[in-house]
Amino acid sequence: MNLAWWKQSVVYQIYPRSFMDSNGDGIGDLQGIISKLDYIKNLGIDVIWLSPVYKSPNDDNGYDISDYQDIMDEFGTMKDWEELLANVHERGMKLIMDLVVNHSSDEHPWFVEARKSKDNPYRDYYIWRPGKDGREPTNWYSNFGGSAWEYDETTDEYYLHLFSKKQPDLNWRNAKLREEVYNMMKWWLDKGVDGFRMDVINFISKPEIFPEGDPKPGKKYASGSKFYRNGPHIHDYLHEMNQQVLSAYDVMTVGEMPGVTPELARLYTEESRKELNMVFQFEHMGLDNGPYGKWDLKPLNLVEFKQNLTKWQKALEEIGWNSLYFNNHDQPRSVSRFGNDKEYRVESAKMLATLLHMMKGTPYVYQGEEIGMTNIQFESIDDYRDIEIHNFYHEQKEEGISQEKIMKSIYVKGRDNSRTPMQWNSTNNAGFSTGTPWIKVNPNYTEINAEKEVSNPDSIYHYYRALIQLRKNHEIIVNGGYDLVDEDHPEIFSYKRTLHNQTLLVICNFYANEPVFTLPATILYKSAHVLISNYQQSDGSLGEQLKLKPYEARVYLLT
Ligand code: TEU
Ligand code: CA
């Protein structure tokens, strides 16, 4: 297959703070990651995506950067980072870094300068506006609650922050700022980095003017996302970045793009446009959100889920490329969210992995997903660490919402669900740290841990290994066409992949019932055999009708 390496790769995301602590301070670090590279390699991983490790005050756990070219003290030194990169490359893996350039930390020297005076040379690296009638320049809310504008007394102006007030947005209209970003990227690429995951990169082009949003009934602030997402110059900036930096290297780029549509994703990832390789879209991550957003809980409708994932498979089937994920450091854990982490944790984790890994695109595995780690429920809000959770809690408390309702939303959708320490073994703190972890370990670590998973051939870990190996052995998984099967079935998610004279038939029972799968008459074959299944198969035959067990997944290769 003469396909780009990133089209044939499987990526493993590490959230460093929670991955492995080597020095007993309770915080994951670079030496900890180095000690676990063989575990990652043995899973069959090709690329590691490292969430930010740069100097940061950790207001948003590293997504607020105060020095783009130095390592956060708690994670180690630049020498540790260079040792990590060398060790990753020695094992034949690649390393991509997290590029967070929609905003910096307010402790970055650029912002420290910019806020000194209106005529400071760095003033225009950020977005400042005067207040309007004694209030913020617009009624936009921040993604972390409250206003998206913070008043700065020194110069009697507000600065824009689409996230926390310690994350001021950078002004990409300023060519000098863009040049500083490009030079920083080259500096990392010259050190041997194999690419970037780009944080909210479709937010960087702000509109010429900032219109007022339209608040929901009873709300003071409104979404401004239709104004700052996919803005007027976004393609110019990404193409400029590609031409001035990326095109000179053999690298992989994935843009994190809340609000991106399939049509826009084709523009961002069509190779001839020379912008990015792929994007993280969020539509399937929003199907269990009510009208008021993620905390407004709504049950997932499987038919909607099937239609949405199919829409993305078809839109980027020939042009562009899909990223495939159900988990990351911002999302609750999929086995709790979409599967069943009680009676059928193992079966449903394997079913969800089958569903994702047999699709067309680059699959992403988030740390702990491969061993079926689950969501967490802390009794006290004081055990949570995420700024998004704390802001939500206090905002809701002020609105008089009940503690029970608030905590229910946090239990189902809070980002800390995915940030509890990686569960390595059944020793104290799950073997993550000999100190007190920065966030409590999920108490189920005695049952759910990597050591147990690696030693059990029927584990979720070994099932992921098998799925990843299938991708390497069967071109149809990387390159085959995609078609949904039986769109309207309310419990079964089935699709087929086709390439030359082969058909891959993927059948996933999404629930605990035992529905019957009916083979469409249009699927013709001479021989069928099961490539993988999450139940021991009585036989690999494929009749006209298949009674499925709870959360049963089967992949047939038909010729
Ligand atoms: O996330 C962007 C983003 O939209 C998040 O707000 C995410 O959708 C939300 O948290 C889901 O509830 C990126 C990073 O992945 C996230 O960790 C950072 O907090 C955010 O940008 C700001 O850098
Ligand atoms: Ca540490």
XYZ file of C-alpha atoms and ligand atoms in Angstrom:
583
model
C 0.000 0.000 0.000
C 1.635 3.295 -0.988
C -0.491 5.253 1.441
C 0.838 7.971 3.759
C 2.107 6.448 7.028
C -0.464 8.330 9.124
C -3.280 6.697 7.105
C -2.025 3.262 8.194
C -1.284 4.197 11.801
C -3.017 3.771 15.141
C -2.442 6.617 17.605
C -2.235 6.385 21.420
C -3.035 9.563 23.379
C -1.137 10.162 26.625
C -2.417 12.690 29.206
C 0.976 13.021 30.971
C -0.323 14.235 34.353
C -2.240 10.981 34.821
C -0.113 8.429 32.979
C 2.832 7.391 35.214
C 4.645 9.120 38.088
C 8.345 8.224 38.339
C 9.438 10.423 41.262
C 6.658 10.033 43.822
C 5.272 13.568 43.702
C 1.853 12.236 42.646
C 2.084 13.787 39.201
C 2.757 11.823 36.015
C 5.972 12.764 34.215
C 8.208 12.135 31.189
C 10.403 9.518 32.881
C 7.198 7.725 33.847
C 6.143 7.641 30.207
C 9.565 6.306 29.153
C 9.142 3.430 31.631
C 5.887 2.392 29.884
C 6.855 2.653 26.201
C 7.144 -1.138 25.792
C 3.579 -1.510 27.075
C 2.441 0.912 24.365
C 4.599 -0.699 21.671
C 3.254 -4.149 22.535
C -0.275 -2.887 21.977
C 0.732 -2.339 18.327
C 0.736 1.456 18.490
C 2.461 3.442 15.722
C 2.127 7.041 16.917
C 1.975 8.629 20.380
C 0.090 11.931 20.818
C 1.397 13.692 23.895
C -0.994 16.196 25.520
C 0.878 19.417 26.437
C 4.105 19.119 28.442
C 5.234 22.741 28.066
C 5.744 25.203 30.928
C 2.324 26.101 32.273
C 0.636 27.370 35.472
C -1.788 24.443 34.963
C -4.964 26.480 35.148
C -6.211 24.105 32.439
C -3.657 21.320 33.029
C -1.127 22.440 30.463
C -3.500 23.847 27.831
C -2.416 27.273 29.140
C 1.186 27.618 27.996
C 3.658 30.126 29.430
C 6.718 28.916 27.457
C 6.223 26.974 24.218
C 9.850 25.876 24.103
C 10.461 24.518 27.560
C 9.142 21.619 29.640
C 6.815 21.995 32.649
C 8.893 21.536 35.840
C 6.529 18.882 37.225
C 6.963 16.761 34.081
C 10.780 16.949 34.006
C 13.405 18.615 31.816
C 14.101 19.106 28.123
C 16.719 16.332 28.489
C 13.958 14.006 29.714
C 11.863 14.992 26.694
C 14.764 14.320 24.320
C 15.258 10.913 25.985
C 11.553 10.192 25.503
C 11.680 11.093 21.801
C 14.783 8.935 21.253
C 13.147 5.988 23.032
C 9.938 6.360 21.017
C 11.890 6.433 17.748
C 14.095 3.484 18.825
C 10.915 1.429 19.115
C 9.820 2.391 15.615
C 7.058 4.663 16.882
C 6.456 8.343 16.165
C 5.660 11.227 18.530
C 3.263 14.096 17.837
C 2.983 17.074 20.179
C -0.061 19.125 21.180
C 0.032 22.564 19.521
C -2.023 25.033 21.583
C -1.897 28.322 19.678
C -5.456 29.625 19.776
C -4.470 31.036 23.171
C -1.498 31.202 25.519
C -1.297 31.415 29.296
C -1.737 34.883 30.828
C 1.688 34.208 32.365
C 3.350 33.964 28.949
C 5.877 36.865 28.552
C 3.940 38.027 25.502
C 0.808 38.647 27.590
C 2.731 40.026 30.556
C 4.061 42.654 28.142
C 0.821 43.148 26.212
C -1.185 44.118 29.296
C 1.361 46.796 30.358
C 0.089 49.477 27.971
C -1.957 50.025 24.842
C 1.129 50.843 22.830
C 3.252 47.945 24.037
C 4.842 46.110 21.035
C 3.106 42.887 22.158
C -0.338 44.490 22.681
C -1.591 43.292 19.313
C -0.563 39.661 19.959
C -3.912 39.442 21.803
C -7.481 40.617 21.285
C -8.436 43.754 23.244
C -11.661 45.730 23.068
C -13.130 48.608 25.101
C -16.219 47.853 27.166
C -19.659 48.767 25.854
C -22.076 50.730 28.083
C -20.106 49.660 31.139
C -20.111 45.959 30.297
C -18.163 43.418 28.225
C -17.574 44.159 24.506
C -19.972 41.312 23.553
C -22.280 38.966 25.471
C -20.310 35.858 24.460
C -19.738 33.177 27.087
C -16.478 31.355 27.640
C -16.399 27.593 26.997
C -15.652 27.342 30.715
C -18.595 29.476 31.829
C -18.977 33.177 32.517
C -18.046 35.935 30.097
C -15.482 35.391 27.306
C -14.041 38.838 28.189
C -11.905 39.807 31.190
C -11.528 43.445 32.240
C -7.952 44.668 32.574
C -7.776 47.689 34.875
C -4.325 48.907 33.794
C -5.456 49.809 30.278
C -9.236 49.991 30.882
C -9.934 47.420 28.189
C -11.166 43.800 28.037
C -9.256 40.869 26.554
C -10.897 37.879 24.839
C -10.574 34.376 26.368
C -12.734 31.661 24.825
C -11.621 29.372 27.646
C -10.384 30.296 31.118
C -9.482 33.902 31.964
C -5.902 32.649 32.252
C -6.037 31.592 28.565
C -6.103 34.863 26.545
C -6.806 34.311 22.842
C -3.942 35.079 20.450
C -4.528 37.503 17.593
C -3.806 35.583 14.391
C -4.499 38.687 12.309
C -1.041 39.801 13.471
C 1.569 38.480 10.995
C 4.334 38.837 13.594
C 2.445 36.555 15.981
C 1.923 33.998 13.223
C 5.638 34.127 12.412
C 6.493 33.498 16.094
C 4.204 30.443 16.058
C 5.721 29.101 12.850
C 9.269 29.533 14.196
C 8.303 27.653 17.360
C 6.811 24.825 15.275
C 9.990 24.565 13.191
C 12.034 24.447 16.384
C 10.112 21.360 17.557
C 10.118 19.756 14.111
C 13.891 20.237 13.852
C 14.168 18.386 17.176
C 12.516 15.405 15.443
C 8.834 15.714 16.333
C 6.640 13.797 13.860
C 3.697 16.192 13.792
C 1.067 18.033 15.791
C -2.414 17.692 17.205
C -3.712 21.272 16.970
C -5.897 22.493 19.828
C -9.178 24.197 18.732
C -7.319 25.237 15.622
C -10.528 26.240 13.792
C -11.054 28.986 16.404
C -7.939 30.999 15.477
C -9.498 33.225 12.804
C -11.677 35.766 14.617
C -14.189 37.907 12.700
C -13.481 41.530 11.748
C -16.240 42.743 14.066
C -17.623 40.916 17.112
C -21.434 40.679 16.884
C -23.627 40.076 19.935
C -24.752 36.489 20.497
C -28.348 35.371 21.041
C -28.762 34.289 24.700
C -31.061 31.380 25.529
C -34.091 32.402 27.631
C -32.993 33.494 31.088
C -29.279 33.400 30.268
C -26.986 36.461 30.542
C -24.339 35.257 28.089
C -24.674 33.672 24.648
C -22.634 31.441 22.394
C -20.301 33.300 20.054
C -19.178 30.076 18.370
C -20.889 30.756 15.061
C -18.695 33.864 14.809
C -15.323 32.461 15.924
C -15.489 28.909 14.599
C -14.184 28.362 11.037
C -13.606 32.142 10.750
C -12.992 34.277 7.648
C -9.235 33.610 7.283
C -8.956 30.079 8.717
C -7.994 28.467 5.411
C -5.468 31.228 4.644
C -3.752 30.722 7.991
C -3.666 26.912 7.738
C -2.392 27.027 4.171
C 0.260 29.575 5.185
C 1.275 27.322 8.116
C 1.453 24.367 5.718
C 3.583 26.201 3.192
C 5.858 27.980 5.678
C 6.367 25.034 8.053
C 4.711 21.657 7.567
C 5.381 20.987 3.884
C 9.124 20.836 4.550
C 8.724 17.817 6.867
C 7.276 14.283 6.678
C 4.728 14.937 9.440
C 1.179 14.215 10.496
C -1.291 16.940 11.478
C -4.718 16.577 13.096
C -6.775 19.661 13.833
C -9.147 19.596 16.803
C -12.224 21.363 15.419
C -15.349 21.696 17.575
C -18.191 22.635 15.219
C -16.566 21.401 12.011
C -18.947 19.880 9.430
C -18.162 17.169 6.859
C -18.208 19.781 4.082
C -15.675 21.957 5.933
C -13.587 18.908 6.876
C -13.221 18.120 3.166
C -11.764 21.607 2.681
C -9.434 21.259 5.678
C -8.142 17.783 4.725
C -8.257 17.589 0.918
C -4.608 16.962 0.127
C -4.433 19.302 -2.867
C -5.424 22.240 -0.617
C -2.315 21.720 1.546
C -3.834 22.534 4.925
C -4.109 19.576 7.409
C -4.121 15.771 7.160
C -7.186 15.129 9.318
C -9.498 16.687 11.901
C -11.209 15.706 15.160
C -14.907 16.389 14.628
C -17.395 16.479 17.521
C -20.806 15.705 16.044
C -20.951 12.114 17.399
C -19.755 13.476 20.758
C -22.730 15.809 20.955
C -25.595 13.391 20.223
C -26.205 12.807 23.970
C -26.269 16.551 24.695
C -29.579 18.325 25.279
C -30.303 21.819 23.868
C -28.333 23.487 26.672
C -25.116 21.613 25.865
C -23.044 18.809 27.346
C -24.276 19.072 30.943
C -27.901 18.863 29.732
C -28.145 15.069 29.613
C -29.952 13.229 26.806
C -29.913 9.503 26.021
C -28.051 8.514 22.867
C -30.244 7.429 19.950
C -28.402 4.626 18.140
C -29.960 5.319 14.741
C -28.792 8.945 14.983
C -25.336 7.684 16.025
C -25.222 5.310 13.026
C -26.377 8.034 10.628
C -23.831 10.534 11.928
C -20.808 8.219 11.795
C -21.921 7.040 8.349
C -22.259 10.644 7.150
C -18.623 11.239 8.139
C -17.412 7.953 6.608
C -19.093 8.799 3.264
C -18.090 12.494 3.239
C -14.371 11.731 3.587
C -14.374 8.341 1.819
C -12.546 9.622 -1.271
C -11.466 13.148 -0.317
C -9.750 13.955 2.987
C -9.390 11.565 5.906
C -11.267 10.682 9.125
C -9.971 10.549 12.674
C -11.713 7.760 14.585
C -12.226 8.224 18.337
C -14.712 7.692 21.165
C -12.356 8.751 23.972
C -9.964 11.530 24.881
C -8.991 13.660 27.916
C -12.077 15.869 27.462
C -14.678 13.130 27.104
C -16.144 10.648 29.616
C -14.999 7.073 29.161
C -16.851 5.346 26.329
C -17.482 2.033 28.112
C -19.475 4.004 30.716
C -20.989 6.465 28.243
C -21.932 4.212 25.292
C -21.395 0.697 26.714
C -22.279 -0.998 29.982
C -19.585 -0.713 32.660
C -21.432 -2.941 35.099
C -22.692 -6.370 33.889
C -21.107 -6.201 30.409
C -17.998 -4.046 30.798
C -15.663 -6.397 28.910
C -18.109 -7.336 26.137
C -19.248 -3.755 25.533
C -15.715 -2.321 25.604
C -14.699 -4.858 22.948
C -17.849 -4.162 20.910
C -17.200 -0.396 20.896
C -13.570 -0.979 19.893
C -14.655 -3.266 17.037
C -17.165 -0.692 15.825
C -14.525 2.043 15.691
C -11.416 0.182 14.554
C -12.995 -1.456 11.495
C -13.978 1.936 10.035
C -12.025 3.965 7.467
C -9.664 6.507 9.051
C -6.943 6.751 11.695
C -8.031 5.239 15.043
C -7.073 6.966 18.325
C -6.770 5.008 21.589
C -6.884 7.136 24.755
C -4.848 5.927 27.760
C -6.836 3.364 29.767
C -9.429 2.792 27.044
C -7.503 -0.360 26.043
C -8.057 -1.869 29.501
C -11.690 -0.789 29.864
C -11.203 1.944 32.469
C -14.507 3.462 33.566
C -15.953 6.799 34.713
C -15.526 7.922 38.310
C -17.978 9.306 40.889
C -16.440 11.465 43.638
C -18.872 12.297 46.441
C -17.342 15.715 47.022
C -16.761 18.423 44.414
C -13.455 19.005 46.248
C -12.112 15.761 44.781
C -12.522 17.108 41.243
C -9.676 19.009 39.596
C -10.996 20.204 36.230
C -11.599 23.956 35.900
C -14.530 23.251 33.553
C -16.201 21.113 36.246
C -15.590 23.628 39.024
C -16.880 26.575 37.010
C -19.980 24.574 36.035
C -20.593 23.535 39.664
C -20.360 27.082 41.041
C -22.414 28.595 38.224
C -25.185 26.026 38.761
C -25.066 26.467 42.538
C -25.574 30.200 42.062
C -28.601 29.410 39.896
C -30.017 27.287 42.715
C -29.783 23.965 40.863
C -29.855 20.953 43.210
C -26.580 19.329 44.271
C -27.914 15.992 43.018
C -28.683 17.310 39.519
C -25.321 19.081 39.268
C -23.354 16.022 40.395
C -25.311 13.765 38.033
C -24.177 15.903 35.073
C -20.598 15.838 36.357
C -20.710 12.046 36.819
C -21.929 11.522 33.247
C -19.986 14.188 31.300
C -17.174 15.605 33.470
C -13.697 15.597 31.925
C -12.103 14.184 35.105
C -13.784 10.860 34.202
C -10.864 10.391 31.810
C -8.201 12.027 33.977
C -8.029 9.671 36.965
C -4.613 7.989 37.075
C -3.811 5.163 34.665
C -4.410 1.855 36.447
C -1.189 -0.187 36.093
C -1.648 -2.881 38.764
C -3.424 -3.700 42.010
C -0.773 -2.227 44.334
C -1.342 1.058 46.159
C -2.566 3.880 43.890
C -2.808 1.342 41.053
C 0.967 1.500 40.687
C 0.637 5.037 39.255
C 2.526 6.755 42.082
C 4.251 6.039 45.384
C 3.051 9.476 46.503
C -0.424 11.002 46.797
C -1.866 11.271 43.268
C -2.892 14.781 42.126
C -6.381 13.324 41.607
C -7.811 10.229 43.319
C -7.458 6.839 41.668
C -10.656 5.050 40.635
C -11.197 2.481 43.436
C -11.944 -0.234 40.840
C -8.209 -0.420 40.041
C -7.917 -3.666 41.990
C -10.132 -5.271 39.336
C -9.259 -3.122 36.316
C -5.516 -2.707 35.674
C -2.957 -3.183 32.914
C -1.077 -6.003 34.650
C -4.243 -8.088 34.899
C -5.206 -7.272 31.323
C -1.798 -8.120 29.835
C -1.713 -11.490 31.629
C -5.230 -12.494 30.454
C -5.365 -13.548 26.760
C -9.131 -12.851 26.644
C -8.733 -9.308 27.983
C -9.792 -6.022 26.421
C -6.087 -5.197 26.005
C -5.425 -8.283 23.882
C -8.621 -7.634 21.933
C -7.319 -4.145 21.061
C -4.009 -5.710 20.029
C -5.881 -8.085 17.701
C -7.944 -5.265 16.183
C -4.827 -3.175 15.581
C -3.073 -6.194 14.038
C -6.039 -6.786 11.713
C -5.593 -3.246 10.349
C -1.999 -4.093 9.499
C -2.910 -7.398 7.849
C -5.980 -6.447 5.815
C -5.815 -3.566 3.306
C -9.617 -3.552 3.150
C -9.721 -2.010 6.642
C -7.472 0.903 5.645
C -8.637 1.362 2.081
C -12.017 -0.318 1.568
C -15.261 1.538 0.804
C -17.875 1.902 3.599
C -21.611 1.251 3.544
C -24.056 1.113 6.430
C -26.145 -2.066 6.705
C -29.727 -2.028 7.994
C -29.755 1.678 8.919
C -33.042 1.545 10.836
C -32.276 -1.317 13.208
C -32.622 0.246 16.685
C -30.105 -2.047 18.415
C -27.609 -3.311 15.838
C -24.882 -1.154 14.256
C -23.735 -3.035 11.163
C -21.691 -1.869 8.216
C -19.622 -3.352 5.441
C -16.267 -2.497 3.927
C -15.527 -3.511 0.324
C -12.295 -3.760 -1.640
C -11.713 -5.728 -4.846
C -13.491 -9.079 -4.364
C -13.612 -8.880 -0.548
C -16.292 -7.733 1.842
C -15.748 -7.093 5.536
C -19.044 -7.412 7.406
C -19.069 -5.764 10.850
C -22.000 -6.604 13.135
C -22.287 -4.907 16.558
C -25.106 -5.397 19.038
C -25.082 -2.066 20.893
C -27.188 -3.208 23.870
C -27.776 -6.078 26.316
C -30.747 -7.581 24.457
C -30.480 -10.453 21.957
C -31.719 -9.117 18.609
C -31.562 -11.052 15.360
C -29.312 -9.779 12.589
C -30.682 -10.466 9.118
C -28.126 -10.735 6.327
C -29.175 -8.450 3.430
C -29.828 -10.398 0.217
C -27.490 -7.982 -1.547
C -24.486 -9.356 0.345
C -23.327 -12.315 -1.735
C -20.342 -14.466 -0.926
C -18.801 -17.899 -1.441
C -16.858 -18.210 1.783
C -17.105 -16.491 5.117
C -14.943 -16.613 8.154
C -14.872 -14.720 11.424
C -11.809 -12.433 11.717
C -12.615 -11.398 15.298
C -15.445 -11.588 17.805
C -15.911 -10.704 21.478
C -17.520 -14.083 22.200
C -15.995 -17.515 21.625
C -17.662 -18.496 18.364
C -19.484 -21.813 18.263
C -18.817 -21.741 14.543
C -17.845 -19.089 12.042
C -20.806 -19.734 9.789
C -22.917 -16.848 8.568
C -26.550 -17.861 8.197
C -29.373 -15.692 6.860
C -30.209 -14.810 10.443
C -27.887 -14.399 13.406
C -29.154 -14.229 16.981
C -26.725 -11.922 18.760
C -25.654 -12.136 22.408
C -25.548 -9.015 24.618
C -23.079 -6.494 23.137
C -21.872 -9.151 20.685
C -19.506 -8.000 17.951
C -18.481 -10.068 14.937
C -16.314 -9.250 11.942
C -16.641 -11.544 8.929
C -14.331 -11.585 5.926
C -16.436 -12.587 2.898
C -15.003 -13.553 -0.476
O -10.706 21.355 23.922
C -11.535 22.150 23.095
C -12.942 22.020 23.508
O -13.869 22.364 22.817
C -13.173 21.573 24.873
O -13.809 22.662 25.485
C -14.038 20.344 24.871
O -14.883 20.297 23.763
C -14.900 20.443 26.084
O -13.999 20.542 27.131
C -15.795 19.236 26.227
O -16.505 19.432 27.408
C -9.324 21.688 23.831
C -8.563 20.761 24.756
O -8.741 19.407 24.305
C -9.114 20.952 26.143
O -8.522 20.025 27.060
C -8.799 22.377 26.581
O -9.399 22.606 27.846
C -9.369 23.384 25.570
O -9.124 23.043 24.216
C -8.693 24.730 25.784
O -7.320 24.602 25.424
Ca 6.141 12.897 39.014
